[in-house]
XYZ file of C-alpha atoms in Angstrom:
300
model
C 0.000 0.000 0.000
C 1.187 3.515 -0.757
C 1.760 5.446 2.453
C 0.118 8.429 0.776
C -3.165 6.551 0.429
C -2.975 4.461 3.596
C -6.065 6.011 5.163
C -8.204 6.041 2.007
C -9.371 2.424 2.222
C -10.403 2.801 5.858
C -12.305 5.951 4.951
C -13.990 4.116 2.086
C -15.145 1.331 4.381
C -16.563 3.815 6.867
C -18.258 6.041 4.286
C -19.646 3.440 1.891
C -20.141 0.153 3.761
C -23.594 1.056 5.101
C -25.057 1.000 1.588
C -26.505 -2.090 -0.054
C -24.333 -3.869 -2.629
C -26.389 -6.776 -3.972
C -24.857 -9.938 -5.357
C -25.436 -10.950 -8.983
C -24.730 -7.354 -10.012
C -22.162 -5.790 -12.317
C -20.576 -2.654 -10.836
C -19.237 -0.340 -13.556
C -16.455 1.498 -11.740
C -14.912 4.768 -12.902
C -11.204 4.962 -12.070
C -8.736 7.889 -12.165
C -7.658 9.277 -15.545
C -4.181 10.017 -14.212
C -4.267 11.320 -10.666
C -4.768 8.443 -8.206
C -6.292 10.818 -5.675
C -9.344 11.151 -7.924
C -10.665 7.691 -7.039
C -13.952 7.800 -5.133
C -14.503 6.217 -1.720
C -17.367 4.145 -3.113
C -15.153 2.890 -5.944
C -12.550 1.698 -3.442
C -15.179 -0.063 -1.349
C -16.702 -1.821 -4.361
C -13.299 -2.887 -5.700
C -12.502 -4.412 -2.315
C -15.938 -6.024 -1.969
C -16.148 -7.542 -5.457
C -15.671 -11.292 -5.852
C -14.136 -10.690 -9.261
C -12.649 -7.672 -10.992
C -13.024 -7.643 -14.757
C -10.786 -5.069 -16.371
C -9.233 -3.861 -19.596
C -5.664 -4.569 -18.425
C -5.163 -6.634 -15.261
C -1.630 -5.262 -14.724
C -2.858 -1.679 -14.790
C -5.780 -2.272 -12.447
C -3.681 -4.408 -10.089
C -1.271 -1.482 -9.720
C -4.180 0.799 -8.831
C -5.481 -1.618 -6.203
C -2.018 -2.160 -4.698
C -1.696 1.593 -4.163
C -4.709 1.402 -1.845
C -3.887 -1.913 -0.192
C -6.531 -4.015 -1.961
C -5.515 -7.587 -2.802
C -7.379 -10.159 -4.884
C -6.597 -13.866 -5.393
C -5.536 -15.094 -8.819
C -9.056 -16.346 -9.538
C -10.510 -12.940 -8.749
C -9.408 -11.366 -12.033
C -10.891 -11.447 -15.518
C -9.302 -9.734 -18.523
C -11.978 -8.152 -20.743
C -10.733 -5.706 -23.372
C -11.547 -4.364 -26.823
C -10.630 -7.571 -28.635
C -12.470 -10.098 -26.455
C -15.320 -8.050 -25.003
C -18.125 -10.077 -26.601
C -16.777 -13.363 -25.207
C -15.754 -11.782 -21.914
C -19.256 -10.417 -21.448
C -20.661 -13.939 -21.524
C -18.186 -15.055 -18.852
C -19.224 -12.089 -16.722
C -22.888 -13.092 -17.092
C -22.069 -16.708 -16.185
C -20.242 -15.704 -13.016
C -22.983 -13.276 -12.042
C -25.565 -16.018 -12.411
C -23.511 -18.037 -9.940
C -24.037 -15.284 -7.382
C -20.848 -13.232 -7.669
C -20.438 -9.473 -7.461
C -18.287 -8.291 -10.360
C -16.662 -4.874 -10.771
C -15.590 -3.723 -14.229
C -12.867 -1.092 -14.663
C -11.251 0.193 -17.846
C -7.684 1.511 -17.805
C -8.809 5.055 -16.990
C -12.020 6.994 -16.598
C -15.569 5.735 -16.989
C -16.014 2.364 -18.749
C -18.191 2.292 -21.836
C -17.313 5.858 -22.901
C -14.825 5.346 -25.769
C -13.546 2.457 -23.655
C -14.574 -1.190 -23.273
C -17.531 -1.825 -21.003
C -20.621 -1.008 -23.063
C -20.997 -4.550 -24.449
C -20.591 -6.024 -20.984
C -23.270 -3.780 -19.495
C -25.619 -4.520 -22.399
C -25.118 -8.296 -22.069
C -25.727 -8.184 -18.315
C -28.944 -6.202 -18.745
C -30.121 -8.548 -21.506
C -29.607 -11.434 -19.080
C -31.946 -9.697 -16.636
C -29.217 -8.840 -14.136
C -28.396 -5.526 -12.495
C -25.808 -2.990 -13.668
C -24.773 -0.494 -10.989
C -22.785 2.618 -12.016
C -20.060 3.840 -9.666
C -19.409 7.312 -11.114
C -16.148 9.171 -11.014
C -13.386 10.561 -13.201
C -14.006 11.231 -16.902
C -11.866 13.158 -19.366
C -15.067 14.188 -21.155
C -16.618 16.047 -18.236
C -13.197 17.274 -17.081
C -12.412 19.086 -20.318
C -15.986 20.389 -20.670
C -15.842 21.928 -17.204
C -12.611 23.744 -18.074
C -13.778 24.885 -21.514
C -16.886 26.688 -20.256
C -18.617 25.827 -23.517
C -21.593 23.697 -22.459
C -23.531 25.538 -19.779
C -27.179 25.159 -18.871
C -28.330 26.990 -21.996
C -26.199 24.919 -24.370
C -25.762 21.259 -25.119
C -22.789 19.268 -26.311
C -22.049 16.323 -28.576
C -19.633 13.564 -27.612
C -17.812 12.548 -30.768
C -14.824 10.733 -29.259
C -12.085 9.566 -31.629
C -12.316 10.628 -35.281
C -11.419 8.101 -38.012
C -7.714 7.337 -38.453
C -7.739 7.438 -42.265
C -7.075 11.003 -43.553
C -9.983 11.192 -46.016
C -12.508 9.813 -43.528
C -11.185 12.112 -40.801
C -11.509 15.155 -43.066
C -15.089 14.188 -43.948
C -15.871 13.903 -40.247
C -14.440 17.381 -39.621
C -16.557 18.789 -42.443
C -19.653 17.413 -40.705
C -18.528 18.942 -37.405
C -18.296 22.325 -39.102
C -22.086 22.300 -39.333
C -22.595 21.247 -35.703
C -23.662 24.312 -33.735
C -23.187 22.732 -30.300
C -19.944 22.090 -28.431
C -18.222 18.884 -29.552
C -15.943 16.713 -27.385
C -13.115 14.887 -29.148
C -10.518 12.454 -27.843
C -7.133 11.736 -29.392
C -3.950 9.750 -28.820
C -0.492 11.366 -28.884
C 0.627 9.702 -32.130
C -2.385 11.149 -34.001
C -2.812 14.564 -32.400
C -0.799 16.399 -35.088
C -2.988 14.918 -37.844
C -6.129 15.899 -35.938
C -4.804 19.452 -35.455
C -4.183 19.788 -39.204
C -7.694 18.520 -39.951
C -9.338 20.911 -37.469
C -7.382 23.911 -38.783
C -9.924 24.294 -41.616
C -12.455 25.446 -39.003
C -10.551 28.723 -38.822
C -11.417 31.014 -35.920
C -13.766 28.576 -34.201
C -12.373 28.202 -30.659
C -11.096 24.862 -29.419
C -10.063 23.976 -25.875
C -7.248 21.438 -25.677
C -6.789 19.379 -22.513
C -3.509 17.459 -22.383
C -2.529 15.043 -19.610
C -5.622 16.027 -17.617
C -5.244 15.659 -13.816
C -1.563 14.680 -14.153
C 1.563 16.568 -13.092
C 2.096 18.198 -16.488
C -1.546 18.973 -17.229
C -2.000 21.676 -19.839
C -5.247 23.350 -20.904
C -5.446 26.016 -23.583
C -8.184 27.664 -25.641
C -7.275 28.996 -29.081
C -8.624 29.213 -32.648
C -8.654 25.941 -34.561
C -6.421 27.537 -37.196
C -3.734 28.022 -34.547
C -3.786 24.464 -33.197
C -0.961 23.055 -35.397
C 1.351 25.920 -34.434
C 0.453 25.542 -30.742
C 1.421 21.868 -30.841
C 4.633 22.583 -32.743
C 5.711 25.256 -30.232
C 6.887 22.598 -27.746
C 7.839 18.918 -28.174
C 6.046 18.197 -24.874
C 2.710 19.209 -26.365
C 2.543 16.135 -28.560
C 2.839 13.796 -25.585
C 0.084 12.383 -23.415
C -3.606 11.772 -23.951
C -5.823 14.540 -25.321
C -9.409 15.638 -24.770
C -10.640 18.582 -26.840
C -13.764 20.731 -26.997
C -14.831 22.451 -30.186
C -16.738 25.466 -28.917
C -20.251 26.164 -30.218
C -20.625 28.106 -33.439
C -21.032 31.758 -32.545
C -23.993 33.774 -33.762
C -22.678 36.862 -35.522
C -24.156 40.119 -34.338
C -25.102 40.850 -37.949
C -27.191 37.658 -38.160
C -30.292 39.729 -38.684
C -32.878 36.952 -38.619
C -31.657 35.460 -35.350
C -31.449 38.893 -33.756
C -34.868 39.895 -35.046
C -36.534 36.787 -33.629
C -34.643 37.097 -30.357
C -35.604 40.735 -29.886
C -39.284 40.007 -30.545
C -39.293 37.219 -27.991
C -37.347 39.207 -25.387
C -40.061 41.850 -25.486
C -42.584 39.312 -24.212
C -40.649 36.561 -22.412
C -37.930 36.026 -19.802
C -34.408 35.607 -21.189
C -34.218 31.810 -20.887
C -37.580 31.241 -22.543
C -36.794 33.721 -25.314
C -33.429 32.097 -26.002
C -34.904 28.598 -26.071
C -37.610 29.566 -28.573
C -35.230 31.629 -30.706
C -32.869 28.658 -30.958
C -35.708 26.366 -32.001
C -36.964 28.850 -34.610
C -33.641 29.924 -36.144
C -31.365 26.942 -35.481
C -28.778 29.212 -33.863
C -26.876 27.812 -30.832
C -28.469 28.581 -27.474
C -25.364 29.752 -25.650
C -24.531 32.290 -28.373
C -28.122 33.555 -28.367
C -27.977 33.771 -24.581
C -24.925 36.056 -24.765
C -26.694 38.238 -27.335
C -29.788 38.346 -25.133
C -27.748 39.576 -22.186
C -26.231 42.293 -24.377
C -29.696 43.307 -25.546
C -30.965 43.501 -21.979
C -28.003 45.527 -20.752
C -28.349 47.998 -23.616
């Protein structure tokens, strides 16, 4: 056990043990995306309680458990990853039907979100068994919270990884150009330069880049898409680590006469939120941009 985390397991037992953790249930456990201190107390308790831990990489998850002083016997592990998830899901169902509690953890973050885990959860539900989420760290929500681009008056789209082939990736970017909402992308270090070049065609549209989120060398920057290749090239370190990005919503230009006309008519009769919601539905303009314009109209 790491001396740094020596008290965490005891705290987890005290905080979470009074809850009910039924057998014959799959517990989908979110684990840290880099910083071990981001694990939740309930996650620790479930990982200790589980009869079996299914995971993307047993070596990776074993290292996490050792840090907190959790030990499992050799038979308490099941490797279920991208290449064997369909078969692994059936083994999970079989063991659940025998009365076990099983926790599933991917290498980092929340399973089933651009990570293995979705097929397992679907198979367990199809078998009529329970799936219990143990929420926690996620690069998606982490980068969104830092970008400030998906507030209560705006939505977002989770796109994940774009295609690896250049032509398919460029076609995907062209589709994103017409998406008015914020878009979350994920990328690996060996492909980030290619993604930056593809996104550069979006010009002045802002993008927030989150690199090595929660880790020692975390870096978060917001800049125009056109400047992303140069930002990466400015330092060799910037091409290292895992990336989560947010394409900000398409802005409504102040000379967009139709959107402004509709918004002004509605503001004369309705509260700001209601006016913005209806204006977005009528004109197709993004809510958060209309909300900013509405605030300007009110203040003037």
